[in-house]
Structure formats: structure tokens, C-alpha cells
Amino acid sequence: MSLKKSSLHFRLAHFKKFSRPPSAFHPAMTLIHSDSPQSAFGHLLEELRRMQREPLAQCWLVVPSHNWGDSILQSLAQSQGVASGVCSSNLRALLESIAKTDPRRCLSTDSLTLLVLEQIRHTSHPADSLVFSALGADDEARPLRELAIAQALAEALDAAWLHPKSEHAFLSRPEIQHLLENEVLQAAASDHLGRISAESFAAACQTWLKTEQAKGGPVRLAVLLDRSVPALLLARLGQLLEIAGGSLVVSASVNDFWADDKIKSRRRSPSGDSLQTPAPHLLYALGANAQDLHRGLIEHFEAEGAGFLYPTDSQLENPPSLLSALQQDTRSLHLRQELFVRHAEDPSLAVYNCRSMRRELELIADQFRGELSRDPSLKPEDCRVLLVDPAEYAPLLKAIFLEAGVPVHFPEMPPQQSLEIIAALDSLIEALRGRFDLAEGLRLLQHPPITRRFELEAALTEGHLAKWLRDAGVRWGRNREHRAQEQQHPNSPDTWSWAFGLQRLALGAVLPAHSNNTRVTLAGGTHHVPLLRAAGLETATLANLADFLERFNHHAAFWKRGAMHTLEMWCDAIAALCEAFFDQESQEQLLGLNAKVLAPLRRSNLPARKNNPSNAFLKSEISAEVFLRLFHAKLDAFSEQLMKADRMSGVIVSDLRKDAALPAQILAIAGLGGDKFPRADSRPDWHPLKTATGTGIPSKRGEDRHFLLQAALCPQRRLILTYVGGSLHDDKGLPPSTPLSDLLEAVAKTAGVQAAADIQINVPLHPFSTASFLAGLPPFARGQQPNHLADARMLAASHQNNSQRFHQGPLPPEDRLSVDIAELKRALIEPHKIYLARLGLGWFEQPSAFPSGELLNLNPLQKWSLRDSILTHRLHAANSAPSQTDPEAVRELLTLRGILPAAPRDRKSWEHESEKTPAVLHCPIDPHPAIQLVINGVQLTGQIDTNWRLSQGVATLYLAGKSGNKYELRALVDALVLSLAAPALGLFQIQFSKAKPEDKPLPPKDITHLVVSAQAQLACILNIHRLAGCLPLPFFLGASAKLKDTNPQDAANDLATALEAWKTKDSFGEDPMPSEYEALSVQIAFSGIENPFTEPFELPESLAPHWLPEHPGAKLSITLAQTIFGLIPKAPKTDA
């Protein structure tokens, strides 16, 4: 796709005042217009890649929802191997966080609600006030009414301040003026985003920008707008982009501007001129919000002389399907002269009229299963389901899709069942070792695996169990002995414990009903037991509770504080807890817990003590605290694996109102019935936006229509729409929602009435269980909805998933058509991160260099970062006059950018590091050549390091650090690529910083001897890269470098030691971590793989070892080290 820049005024006849030419565009801001979700997604990825190529650039991704951000960052990680350094936020949250850098704090809507509620409760209000008329008398419901009015008032104040044109009538009401007279509320109101002036916000932007730049480099913004937003937010966004710079990507419905076209009206404009372009059928039905977005962009960006980049894709003359025709007509503002001819077998657009929610989801699951079976190239992640009402549909959907064998995941929800077991086990262990008070016990019983095991659902749901236990006098402690132990009092009475309460409940259950008010003296005559309200507990529930307490007491003795057991015994105790307290369904889920947590602990990969054999730790006794620390470390890693795996595979399910515009191959929308879609704009008469009109005025009804329009433009293959079109009670038909009816009308005008009728499919089947309407059921359990929930539980319980959730061995080799040069460098320095990138995972990079406070006492990383900033500015100004690159000029520039503090006391520290920074020669330089290389069928992409300077046949790499293997290996890849891309280069060298400030500049280090057989060396590095995508390769620069200077056996010992440290070092400790360990990244890389070195794998032929030790990890590490350092031959000796 090519792009062309255009000024909006060339397209708009009715906006004559916007007449700046394209040359007036702000140079720091790029505006890109995308007419499809796929295009917007691609533009955002491209902009992020471009921004990340800037040295030390910080990228901010501003998107409508979390799922947008997660999808883009995951794609960025898969394509570039890294998504770190990219912050994600939505527009208003970002603007408010920036405003908070001002001395005043920006006021959020939630804070405003609490302030208004406080004023309502402590202020008298007129009885005839329209706003406060619903308060009513002082009764039990008044606090709830006060909160509802406070929320409505806070939303109204927020809307009034965000839309200044509509605030006057609302704020002038006597009751609102009376409310705002409070000094606290006045002070808070002045801090609202809508009350902060443009000048104050500009100052806040400057402050925020300096603060962020001080953390590590220039700030770049990538902003996506896909719906109408308040005009004030657009104005503030314009201010921010002018100061910070970045890209604004607009995901709109068409590839041109049509803000002067009439929606729902084909009349002429007020001036009498005919309309510029008539709106296509789909826009005519659903495009009001998209038109409002265009108007807002024109008002707030075109007036500043900004321009847009337009895609110039040529439209298909003959769309292959009805869905493509609708999408193409919408994007091109095209009205067909002839009807589109829909083929009978065209499945691209279908509307299903179902009789229940369950039938809707069964139909969608069946459609997805058919598509996945017919097309092996289609992945579940390419399919999406959008729900109008996730709270109602999500539980049923998960059960139905599991039953159908279609993998599914919810990006905003963890894998509930597995995490329930982990949470229950964690709470159970904590309760066994604590005081076991009533609140803790009730929370423990409410964990689903325990609730199901002891059949306490009904007693807990109705609240009877908690009430009975309270009335029975349960306070804390399992029994008399436990209370005496905790109180350290040997004569502690047997009262208020769980055993005491169980006695009362047992007596109340067995005595006759007429004895309910009696008092019984317990054995020993110590106290009396009142039976009032303790009677009536069902015998079965009481027996289950007694069973729970008996098991709890039995296991508590093992887990008491100070107990010492072997590691094997602790692991057996965990297994015993799971067997005793969890239901059968959870027992099946515990197989993964046993394999991933308990089994590694039993084997214990901890290093052996110096004076003990390797298994001494298994035989020695340890305390519960030590064991739980080990157990929780494994458990936390297992939980993270579950959440990562759940997000990485399956049909994506999310909310229509959050993710309507996310790209998809096949998209299904469920719940388009008229009862919940679209939402109604129910505002009270006093609301400031009740009758407001203009750009950016929010409308729930208009937003829902816009979301349906976005969803219609999103899928590339199929769009499946479902709704409940019949009553479950009397079987009468129900019409579809108004937006869905309008969409069908647009189809009729595009392809004919018969085509619109053909895509509507009635699904008469509907499950109807008479068991849900039995006379004996309580009223709340009658009806179809409880039957649906029971079906969902039944389906989820009967499903057994025996598929492997994690990789158990090396990944299959990946045939890549192109590899980025940065990936080749990473394969030589950090090869295990190639494996991480293939799994779609990121990793933690080095922290930011130094704060803007002061430069005194810099650590080595901060010194390197400071020198790198200075060197970057010297390189950028290498062809400028010397006066512009002197230290004072660079220092002033860095200070203005917020990288350096302005304090005089820091001058000496800055000069100290500036002296070490390599000087840059002032001579003409050649541009970097375009990289167009193909090695063994693999194309090399990307760019070489920007710090290379090419001049008169000499290539010099300027680096702020000292000489080392890491720099030579990275320079090696660049030098090999340069030698093939620019054959005229004859000398390659690295210019490092000086060792001391008083020393003379170091001479460049010649690395020309590395550049031999460039084709063969790059082919070898590509083989290493290919292997790194299959295994987390163990490679350590420090230990591996010794292969060049020591005998092989010593090198093997060093590498084996580094391997153990690499796998087991605590990365969360306070001590600084050697870079070769990379412990946290290794923990991520090894997730789901117990021991990759025990698996059989084949080394490429170019990695043929001469000798190898027995340890498989050391074998792979030594082989890799020999190969990598074999790429760096020793420099030839010269007279110099």
C-alpha cells in the first residue's frame, strides 16, 4: 500500500476557512487515515517499529481498549522480538495522567462522585429541586438513592466541563450553584481536565515530556481514534502531539472525508448546493458517529494545518462476496448503479434468528468448527466472537465451545477453573497455619473446589450457613487445644471455637422443634448452650460441615508452626490436601499442578551443598516456611503459565463495545436482539447534554450503531450475526434490533430484497426443559435462565481436555522467509530471547539510566547511558559547524530536552563523562546502503546500527562503552552485512570511549579481519538463529569467552557452573545480577519445559562439535560457544 498526503480542504466544499497548504504541516506530527481495522492495525505496527528505531525512544500506544493494546504489542513482539518499552493507555487516561504532572491534581470521575456524595449528605436542598427530588425521606434506602444521585451529578458535571458549549444552562441551576459553593468542591472542580486551561495543560505537557525524557530518551506517541470523542479531548490531544510528536491513526469507515454529507437525509444543503457525495447505504444507516469523528478531526487538526496520509488502494471492480461489496462501497463512498449479484453459496454474511441464547452460541460454535475443519490454514486466533452482553453470554459460551471442541479464550479473564484450584489450595494452607477465625473459614468454604466437595452450595448461596455459625458462637480456633496453644494459656475454656459451634448446631439439629428456645448444659457444666436460631440446619449439610472440620483438624497437626519434615513429606502433604478437600472435577485438573509444581520439587534442582551429596536436601528436614517459599515460587510461575497459555490460543471472545474494530478473519456477534441493543440515551431533563447537539456529544445509541458499523467492516471472510427472535415463554416472534434492521435494509438496497431475505436464516430449534418449571422449585429458580446456567455447569463439568497445554520439548524448526538484522545480533548475544519471541513473550530490558534530579554518584549503567546520549547528538551533528557540537552546546541541548539537570553542582560529573565520549570526525559521510541481501533463501531485513559512519571506504562504529565481546559480536553482524551491501568498503573499525578522562583518545579497533567469507558466516549465524527458535539456548558471554584462552576441560567446568546459575539464580534478590545469568528471562523461557536438555535434538551440520561432556546442557552450551567464538578469529600480528 502506498500513501499520499492530502489537505482536507481540497475535499470539503463547506470548510473554506481551513486553507493552509500541505507545506504548513507540523513536522513532528503524522496523521494517517485508515479505512479498515486491518489497515489501522498495520499502520500502528509500522509506526511503532519506526519509533523504536530511534535511539532510546520511548513509545506510548494510545488505544481504545486493553485488548487493542495487547493485540498490537503481541504482534510487535512476534515480528520484532521485543515489545518492551511500549506503554499502553487510553486517550483520556493519558491526558489526565499528564495533567497530574501540573502542581494541581487532575480530578477523575470517581473522585468527583465521592466529593458530590459528601456534599449531598451534609447540605440541605430545596424540596422542589428537580435534581434532588428523588432523595425522599430518611429511610434505609436513602443512602442508595444518595449514591445514585451523586453518580448522576458527577457524570453530568463531567459532561458539562468536557463540553463547554452546553454547560451554562446546567451550571446556572440554583441547586447546582448551591452545591458548587462548597470550597472543597470548588477547589476539586478547578482540577478537572475540562477546567484546566489550554496554557496550563501545555505547561503540564512540557513537564511530563521532560520527566519522561529524563527516564530514557525521546517520547513518541502512536494514537488510534476509531470513534467520536469530546471536542475538548481532541483539542488537548492536538496540544500534546504538537509538543511530544508522534502519529495519529484514524480508523474510519471510509477512505475520504464526508463531514458535509447528510446522514438519514438526502436533501440539499442549506445553501441550495447539491451534496458533494451521497452516503452509501451502510453509512446512511449506521454512520452518524463516524461522521462526527471526521468533523472533530477537521475542527481540531485541519485548522492547525495538519494533513492526512490516505491509502491509495485500488478498489476491486467485482467484489467476490456480498460482505466485500458492502465494505468496498462504504470505504469508497460509492453508490452502485446496478445491484450486486449474490451467489447462492455465498456465506460471507448471514443473520440467524434463534430462539435462545444457548442456541445462538451453539450455532456460532458449529459455524467456527466447520470453518476450522475446512481450512487448515485458518487458526482459532483468526476468529472472534463479540458479545453485546458478556455477563449473560460468557459463562454459557465457554461451556458450549468446550463441548463443541472449539478452543476459546477471554483476553480479560484468566483460566478460571485452574486458578480457582490454586487460590483454594493457597487459602487452605494459610488457614491450616493460622487462627482460623469465622471470616477466614467462610472464605475458605466459598472456594468452588471446596464448596463442591462438601456440597455446601445451597447453604452458602442463601447465606444460612454463615448466619447459623455466627449464632452458634463461632469466633476463632479449631477447638479447645488450638485456642489454648494460640493464647498460650493451658486452661483456655472450650468456647467460641468451631468445635463448640458444631456442638450447638448438632444439638439444635437433633432436638425436636418445640425445644427451640431451651438452654442445654453441656458436659462438664462449664456453660449453657442457647438453641435459639441454631436449630433447623439440615442434617446432610451439618454432616458435610462436620466432615470438613474433621479433615481440617487432622491435617492441621502436620502444618502447625515449627513442624519439620522432609521435602518429600511436604510434597505428599500437598497431594493429601488436594485429595481430602477438592472435588473429583478439581482432582482431574490437578494433574498439571502435580507435573509442573510438585514433581520438580520432589526432584529438587537446587544446587547441592558443598559437604552433602546432591540429594541431601531431599533427605534433610525443613520447616514449613522454607517449603512454602519454594512451593509458592513454583506455584506463581505455574499460574503465570496458565494465564499466558490461555491468552495465546483459541477463539477470542470480548465485548462488542470495546473491541468492535479489532481485525479478524471470521467474526460473529451474539445478542443483537432489541432488548439490550442499542442502549437508550436515558438522561434526566436537567442533564446538560439532554438536548445538546454538536461535535463530540456522546450518545449511547449512536455509539452502539457505530460499533455495529465497525464490526461490519472488520472481517475479511465472514460476518455471522445472531439474535433471539422468539420468546421462550409463548414462542411469539421478536423483531431484530433497529440497527440490525437497518443493516438488512442496506443489504437490500445493495444486492436486492431477495438477497436480504436469503441471508436471514430462522433457527427453530430451542432447548426447553420442563425441569425448570416444576412446582416445587423456589420462585427464583423457575424459568429458562436458570436452566441455561445449569446446562453451562453440566457441559463444563463433563468436558475433559486431554490435550497438552504447554510445549514439552523443542519447538519444530521454523522456516523464515526473512530475518531482521537485530535478531541475528540477538542470536549471538542472547539466543534464548529468540525462543521467547517465538512464543510471543517479551522480557525485561535494562532499567532507565538516570533520573533528572542529579548526576552525582552515577552507576556504570547510568554513565554509559549519559555518554550514549552525548555521542548520539555528536553523531547527528557530525556535518555541522564545530561551534554547534562543542560540549557546551550539547549540554545545553540535553538540558533543554530534560535529559540533564540544570544544577551547577552536576557540571563536573557531566564533564567527567563527556571527556570519555568518543569524538566524531567532521568529514563528509556516505548514507547507509539499503539492505537487500538473500542468504540461503532467507532475506535479511532491517537496518544496521545508526552509529556506523561510512566515509571514503572506511566504516567506523562509534560506541560509548568499553571494548568487549558483546560489542565485537554485534559489530561482526553489521560488518558482514556492510561488506556485501557496500563492497567498496575496505576498512571496518570500532571507536570506543576513553578509559580515563585524562588519557588521549583511544585509537579505533580494527575488525577488518572478522569480515571474511561473509556469505558463509552469515549462513552460520542464520543456522544459530534457526536453532535458537527451537530451544532456549544456554549461552554466556563471560564463561564462553574463556574457550579462546583456556583448555577445553576448564571451559567445560566454567560453562557448567554458569548453566546452573543461569537456571536457578534468584532474579528477585537485592544483589546485582550478572548479565550472563538473565535469570528472569530464563524463567520465562523455561516455562512449561521441565528440562529441554534431556530431549533429543539435532544440531545443524555447521555446529559439529570436536569434543563434548556428558551433561546435555553443557554439551549444547559448549557447542554453541565454540561456534560463535569461532566466528571471531584472532587479529593478525603486525609490527605496530
Short mmCIF file of C-alpha atoms in Angstrom, two decimals, residues 209-539:
data_model
loop_
_atom_site.label_atom_id
_atom_site.label_comp_id
_atom_site.label_asym_id
_atom_site.label_seq_id
_atom_site.Cartn_x
_atom_site.Cartn_y
_atom_site.Cartn_z
CA LEU A 209 7.72 15.32 28.50
CA LYS A 210 10.85 16.40 30.37
CA THR A 211 10.15 13.88 33.11
CA GLU A 212 9.71 11.04 30.63
CA GLN A 213 12.72 12.03 28.56
CA ALA A 214 14.83 12.05 31.67
CA LYS A 215 13.93 8.40 32.16
CA GLY A 216 15.49 7.35 28.91
CA GLY A 217 15.14 9.26 25.67
CA PRO A 218 12.63 10.99 23.38
CA VAL A 219 8.91 10.27 23.74
CA ARG A 220 6.83 9.26 20.74
CA LEU A 221 3.06 8.76 20.69
CA ALA A 222 1.08 6.36 18.50
CA VAL A 223 -2.61 7.25 18.90
CA LEU A 224 -5.61 5.40 17.47
CA LEU A 225 -9.01 7.06 17.15
CA ASP A 226 -11.86 4.82 15.99
CA ARG A 227 -14.90 6.62 17.42
CA SER A 228 -16.13 10.11 18.23
CA VAL A 229 -14.62 11.76 21.32
CA PRO A 230 -15.40 15.05 23.08
CA ALA A 231 -14.07 18.12 21.32
CA LEU A 232 -12.04 19.12 24.40
CA LEU A 233 -10.11 15.83 24.35
CA LEU A 234 -9.29 16.34 20.67
CA ALA A 235 -8.02 19.84 21.42
CA ARG A 236 -5.82 18.56 24.25
CA LEU A 237 -4.57 15.74 22.04
CA GLY A 238 -3.60 18.28 19.41
CA GLN A 239 -1.62 20.22 22.03
CA LEU A 240 0.14 17.06 23.17
CA LEU A 241 1.09 15.92 19.66
CA GLU A 242 2.50 19.33 18.82
CA ILE A 243 4.79 19.16 21.86
CA ALA A 244 5.70 15.47 22.05
CA GLY A 245 5.41 14.43 18.42
CA GLY A 246 4.03 11.16 17.14
CA SER A 247 1.40 9.67 14.88
CA LEU A 248 -2.38 9.83 14.91
CA VAL A 249 -4.03 6.89 13.15
CA VAL A 250 -7.73 7.33 12.38
CA SER A 251 -9.67 4.11 11.85
CA ALA A 252 -12.64 5.44 9.93
CA SER A 253 -15.35 3.87 7.84
CA VAL A 254 -14.35 5.45 4.54
CA ASN A 255 -11.15 6.48 2.83
CA ASP A 256 -12.28 10.06 2.29
CA PHE A 257 -13.89 12.83 4.31
CA TRP A 258 -17.66 13.28 4.14
CA ALA A 259 -18.37 15.53 7.11
CA ASP A 260 -20.65 17.72 5.00
CA ASP A 261 -22.79 14.78 3.83
CA LYS A 262 -26.21 14.37 5.38
CA ILE A 263 -27.00 11.25 7.39
CA LYS A 264 -30.59 9.99 7.30
CA SER A 265 -31.38 12.75 4.82
CA ARG A 266 -30.82 13.04 1.07
CA ARG A 267 -31.89 16.69 0.89
CA ARG A 268 -29.79 19.52 -0.46
CA SER A 269 -27.50 21.54 1.79
CA PRO A 270 -28.83 24.80 3.36
CA SER A 271 -27.04 26.84 0.70
CA GLY A 272 -29.00 25.06 -2.01
CA ASP A 273 -26.00 23.26 -3.45
CA SER A 274 -26.26 19.55 -4.04
CA LEU A 275 -24.38 17.34 -1.67
CA GLN A 276 -20.76 16.57 -2.50
CA THR A 277 -21.10 12.79 -2.33
CA PRO A 278 -24.20 10.82 -1.31
CA ALA A 279 -23.66 8.47 1.61
CA PRO A 280 -23.59 4.74 0.76
CA HIS A 281 -26.33 2.56 2.17
CA LEU A 282 -24.41 1.23 5.17
CA LEU A 283 -23.15 4.68 6.16
CA TYR A 284 -26.62 6.10 5.63
CA ALA A 285 -27.89 3.58 8.21
CA LEU A 286 -25.09 3.47 10.81
CA GLY A 287 -22.54 6.20 10.08
CA ALA A 288 -23.53 9.17 12.28
CA ASN A 289 -20.80 8.58 14.88
CA ALA A 290 -18.11 8.12 12.21
CA GLN A 291 -19.21 11.37 10.60
CA ASP A 292 -18.93 13.10 13.97
CA LEU A 293 -15.36 11.80 14.29
CA HIS A 294 -14.49 13.36 10.93
CA ARG A 295 -15.99 16.69 11.92
CA GLY A 296 -13.99 16.75 15.12
CA LEU A 297 -10.76 15.98 13.28
CA ILE A 298 -11.41 18.76 10.80
CA GLU A 299 -12.14 21.31 13.52
CA HIS A 300 -9.13 20.49 15.68
CA PHE A 301 -6.43 19.35 13.28
CA GLU A 302 -7.11 20.86 9.89
CA ALA A 303 -7.27 24.31 11.48
CA GLU A 304 -3.68 23.80 12.57
CA GLY A 305 -2.54 22.99 9.06
CA ALA A 306 -2.26 19.25 9.67
CA GLY A 307 -2.75 16.80 6.85
CA PHE A 308 -3.61 13.15 6.49
CA LEU A 309 -1.93 10.27 4.75
CA TYR A 310 -4.51 8.43 2.65
CA PRO A 311 -4.25 4.84 1.45
CA THR A 312 -4.37 4.62 -2.32
CA ASP A 313 -5.53 1.04 -2.73
CA SER A 314 -7.36 0.43 -5.95
CA GLN A 315 -10.86 -0.90 -5.39
CA LEU A 316 -11.88 -4.26 -6.81
CA GLU A 317 -14.25 -3.90 -9.74
CA ASN A 318 -16.02 -7.17 -8.94
CA PRO A 319 -16.08 -7.92 -5.22
CA PRO A 320 -16.03 -11.66 -4.55
CA SER A 321 -18.78 -11.64 -1.92
CA LEU A 322 -21.70 -9.64 -0.55
CA LEU A 323 -19.69 -8.67 2.54
CA SER A 324 -16.83 -7.38 0.37
CA ALA A 325 -19.27 -5.35 -1.71
CA LEU A 326 -20.74 -3.67 1.35
CA GLN A 327 -17.29 -2.93 2.76
CA GLN A 328 -15.94 -1.62 -0.55
CA ASP A 329 -18.93 0.63 -1.19
CA THR A 330 -18.64 2.08 2.31
CA ARG A 331 -14.93 2.79 2.14
CA SER A 332 -15.09 4.35 -1.30
CA LEU A 333 -18.29 6.38 -0.75
CA HIS A 334 -19.75 4.56 -3.72
CA LEU A 335 -23.39 4.09 -4.65
CA ARG A 336 -23.86 1.20 -7.08
CA GLN A 337 -25.71 1.87 -10.30
CA GLU A 338 -26.68 -1.79 -10.52
CA LEU A 339 -27.47 -4.30 -7.79
CA PHE A 340 -24.70 -6.62 -6.65
CA VAL A 341 -25.34 -10.22 -7.77
CA ARG A 342 -25.09 -12.51 -4.76
CA HIS A 343 -24.39 -16.19 -5.45
CA ALA A 344 -26.48 -18.72 -3.59
CA GLU A 345 -23.43 -20.32 -1.99
CA ASP A 346 -22.02 -17.01 -0.72
CA PRO A 347 -21.63 -17.46 3.10
CA SER A 348 -19.88 -14.15 3.78
CA LEU A 349 -22.83 -12.51 5.57
CA ALA A 350 -25.56 -14.34 7.48
CA VAL A 351 -28.13 -13.31 10.10
CA TYR A 352 -29.50 -16.09 12.30
CA ASN A 353 -32.82 -15.79 14.14
CA CYS A 354 -32.55 -18.10 17.16
CA ARG A 355 -34.90 -18.96 20.00
CA SER A 356 -32.47 -18.73 22.93
CA MET A 357 -29.04 -17.51 23.89
CA ARG A 358 -27.85 -21.08 24.10
CA ARG A 359 -28.95 -21.79 20.55
CA GLU A 360 -27.18 -18.63 19.34
CA LEU A 361 -23.88 -19.79 20.80
CA GLU A 362 -24.33 -23.41 19.69
CA LEU A 363 -24.83 -22.17 16.14
CA ILE A 364 -21.73 -19.93 16.28
CA ALA A 365 -19.62 -22.77 17.68
CA ASP A 366 -20.86 -25.06 14.91
CA GLN A 367 -20.01 -22.48 12.24
CA PHE A 368 -16.49 -21.99 13.62
CA ARG A 369 -15.92 -25.73 13.87
CA GLY A 370 -16.90 -26.13 10.23
CA GLU A 371 -14.64 -23.30 9.05
CA LEU A 372 -11.65 -24.62 11.01
CA SER A 373 -12.11 -28.13 9.62
CA ARG A 374 -12.49 -26.94 6.02
CA ASP A 375 -9.46 -24.62 6.04
CA PRO A 376 -6.33 -25.98 7.80
CA SER A 377 -4.59 -22.61 7.39
CA LEU A 378 -7.26 -20.88 9.49
CA LYS A 379 -6.24 -20.62 13.14
CA PRO A 380 -8.64 -20.22 16.07
CA GLU A 381 -6.96 -16.89 16.86
CA ASP A 382 -8.20 -15.61 13.47
CA CYS A 383 -11.80 -15.93 14.68
CA ARG A 384 -13.53 -13.59 17.10
CA VAL A 385 -16.82 -13.54 18.99
CA LEU A 386 -18.22 -10.21 20.15
CA LEU A 387 -20.90 -10.25 22.84
CA VAL A 388 -23.43 -7.48 23.35
CA ASP A 389 -23.96 -8.64 26.96
CA PRO A 390 -20.84 -10.53 28.16
CA ALA A 391 -22.17 -11.05 31.70
CA GLU A 392 -25.10 -13.10 30.37
CA TYR A 393 -23.41 -14.89 27.48
CA ALA A 394 -19.84 -15.58 28.66
CA PRO A 395 -20.49 -18.47 31.13
CA LEU A 396 -22.71 -20.28 28.66
CA LEU A 397 -20.35 -19.63 25.73
CA LYS A 398 -17.35 -21.19 27.46
CA ALA A 399 -19.26 -24.36 28.23
CA ILE A 400 -20.76 -24.70 24.75
CA PHE A 401 -17.48 -24.07 22.93
CA LEU A 402 -15.65 -26.60 25.12
CA GLU A 403 -18.34 -29.16 24.42
CA ALA A 404 -18.02 -28.47 20.68
CA GLY A 405 -14.24 -28.88 20.83
CA VAL A 406 -13.54 -25.30 19.75
CA PRO A 407 -10.74 -23.69 21.82
CA VAL A 408 -11.77 -20.35 23.29
CA HIS A 409 -10.17 -17.72 25.48
CA PHE A 410 -11.19 -14.45 27.06
CA PRO A 411 -8.36 -11.87 26.90
CA GLU A 412 -9.64 -10.06 30.00
CA MET A 413 -10.35 -13.20 32.04
CA PRO A 414 -7.86 -15.77 33.44
CA PRO A 415 -8.43 -19.53 33.02
CA GLN A 416 -10.95 -19.58 35.84
CA GLN A 417 -11.04 -23.26 36.77
CA SER A 418 -7.29 -23.78 37.10
CA LEU A 419 -6.77 -20.56 39.02
CA GLU A 420 -9.67 -21.49 41.34
CA ILE A 421 -7.76 -24.60 42.40
CA ILE A 422 -4.55 -22.66 43.03
CA ALA A 423 -6.37 -19.99 45.04
CA ALA A 424 -8.21 -22.63 47.09
CA LEU A 425 -5.01 -24.51 47.87
CA ASP A 426 -3.22 -21.31 48.87
CA SER A 427 -6.06 -20.28 51.20
CA LEU A 428 -6.30 -23.77 52.70
CA ILE A 429 -2.61 -23.86 53.66
CA GLU A 430 -2.85 -20.38 55.14
CA ALA A 431 -5.91 -21.36 57.20
CA LEU A 432 -4.25 -24.55 58.50
CA ARG A 433 -1.38 -22.49 59.92
CA GLY A 434 -3.44 -19.60 61.33
CA ARG A 435 -6.05 -18.80 63.98
CA PHE A 436 -8.88 -19.97 61.70
CA ASP A 437 -11.43 -17.31 62.57
CA LEU A 438 -15.00 -17.32 61.30
CA ALA A 439 -14.44 -14.93 58.38
CA GLU A 440 -11.42 -16.89 57.19
CA GLY A 441 -13.33 -20.18 57.44
CA LEU A 442 -16.29 -18.85 55.45
CA ARG A 443 -13.96 -17.53 52.73
CA LEU A 444 -12.29 -20.94 52.61
CA LEU A 445 -15.61 -22.76 52.28
CA GLN A 446 -16.62 -20.45 49.42
CA HIS A 447 -13.77 -21.58 47.15
CA PRO A 448 -15.55 -23.56 44.39
CA PRO A 449 -13.42 -26.77 44.63
CA ILE A 450 -14.11 -27.00 48.39
CA THR A 451 -17.76 -25.94 48.08
CA ARG A 452 -18.42 -28.66 45.52
CA ARG A 453 -16.50 -31.31 47.51
CA PHE A 454 -18.62 -30.83 50.65
CA GLU A 455 -21.87 -29.91 48.80
CA LEU A 456 -22.35 -26.57 50.55
CA GLU A 457 -23.56 -24.54 47.53
CA ALA A 458 -27.13 -24.04 48.71
CA ALA A 459 -26.21 -23.23 52.33
CA LEU A 460 -23.59 -20.67 51.26
CA THR A 461 -25.63 -19.12 48.45
CA GLU A 462 -28.65 -18.46 50.63
CA GLY A 463 -26.47 -17.20 53.50
CA HIS A 464 -27.87 -19.65 56.05
CA LEU A 465 -24.55 -21.27 56.93
CA ALA A 466 -22.83 -18.01 57.86
CA LYS A 467 -25.85 -16.97 59.93
CA TRP A 468 -26.02 -20.29 61.79
CA LEU A 469 -22.29 -20.31 62.55
CA ARG A 470 -22.49 -16.78 63.90
CA ASP A 471 -25.47 -17.60 66.08
CA ALA A 472 -23.75 -20.77 67.27
CA GLY A 473 -20.98 -18.63 68.79
CA VAL A 474 -18.12 -19.48 66.40
CA ARG A 475 -15.37 -16.88 66.71
CA TRP A 476 -11.95 -18.41 66.08
CA GLY A 477 -9.91 -21.56 66.70
CA ARG A 478 -10.49 -25.15 65.62
CA ASN A 479 -11.04 -26.49 69.16
CA ARG A 480 -10.08 -26.02 72.79
CA GLU A 481 -6.50 -27.24 72.32
CA HIS A 482 -5.91 -24.93 69.36
CA ARG A 483 -7.19 -21.87 71.27
CA ALA A 484 -5.03 -22.76 74.27
CA GLN A 485 -1.98 -23.10 72.03
CA GLU A 486 -2.60 -19.76 70.29
CA GLN A 487 -3.33 -17.93 73.57
CA GLN A 488 -0.51 -19.75 75.41
CA HIS A 489 -3.00 -20.39 78.21
CA PRO A 490 -3.35 -24.05 79.29
CA ASN A 491 -6.79 -23.57 80.88
CA SER A 492 -8.45 -21.86 77.94
CA PRO A 493 -12.20 -22.65 78.04
CA ASP A 494 -13.83 -24.60 75.25
CA THR A 495 -15.93 -21.72 73.96
CA TRP A 496 -16.21 -19.77 70.71
CA SER A 497 -14.29 -22.37 68.69
CA TRP A 498 -15.52 -24.21 65.61
CA ALA A 499 -15.89 -27.41 67.67
CA PHE A 500 -18.02 -25.50 70.21
CA GLY A 501 -20.25 -24.11 67.46
CA LEU A 502 -20.57 -27.54 65.85
CA GLN A 503 -21.83 -28.95 69.17
CA ARG A 504 -24.55 -26.29 69.35
CA LEU A 505 -25.59 -26.91 65.76
CA ALA A 506 -25.69 -30.67 66.35
CA LEU A 507 -27.91 -30.28 69.40
CA GLY A 508 -30.18 -27.89 67.55
CA ALA A 509 -30.50 -30.36 64.68
CA VAL A 510 -31.42 -33.41 66.75
CA LEU A 511 -33.76 -31.88 69.37
CA PRO A 512 -37.45 -31.57 68.48
CA ALA A 513 -38.81 -28.31 67.13
CA HIS A 514 -40.68 -27.38 70.36
CA SER A 515 -37.31 -27.32 72.18
CA ASN A 516 -36.02 -24.48 70.06
CA ASN A 517 -35.99 -21.94 72.91
CA THR A 518 -34.46 -24.18 75.59
CA ARG A 519 -30.98 -23.92 77.05
CA VAL A 520 -28.87 -27.05 77.44
CA THR A 521 -25.93 -27.51 79.80
CA LEU A 522 -23.02 -29.16 78.06
CA ALA A 523 -20.86 -31.89 79.57
CA GLY A 524 -18.73 -30.60 82.41
CA GLY A 525 -21.23 -27.93 83.38
CA THR A 526 -18.98 -25.16 82.11
CA HIS A 527 -21.55 -23.20 80.20
CA HIS A 528 -25.02 -23.21 78.73
CA VAL A 529 -25.87 -23.55 75.07
CA PRO A 530 -28.84 -21.47 73.81
CA LEU A 531 -30.53 -23.29 70.93
CA LEU A 532 -32.46 -20.30 69.57
CA ARG A 533 -31.78 -19.91 65.80
CA ALA A 534 -29.20 -22.71 65.96
CA ALA A 535 -31.81 -25.31 65.11
CA GLY A 536 -33.06 -26.17 61.68
CA LEU A 537 -29.73 -26.88 59.99
CA GLU A 538 -30.20 -29.64 57.50
CA THR A 539 -28.71 -32.90 58.64
#
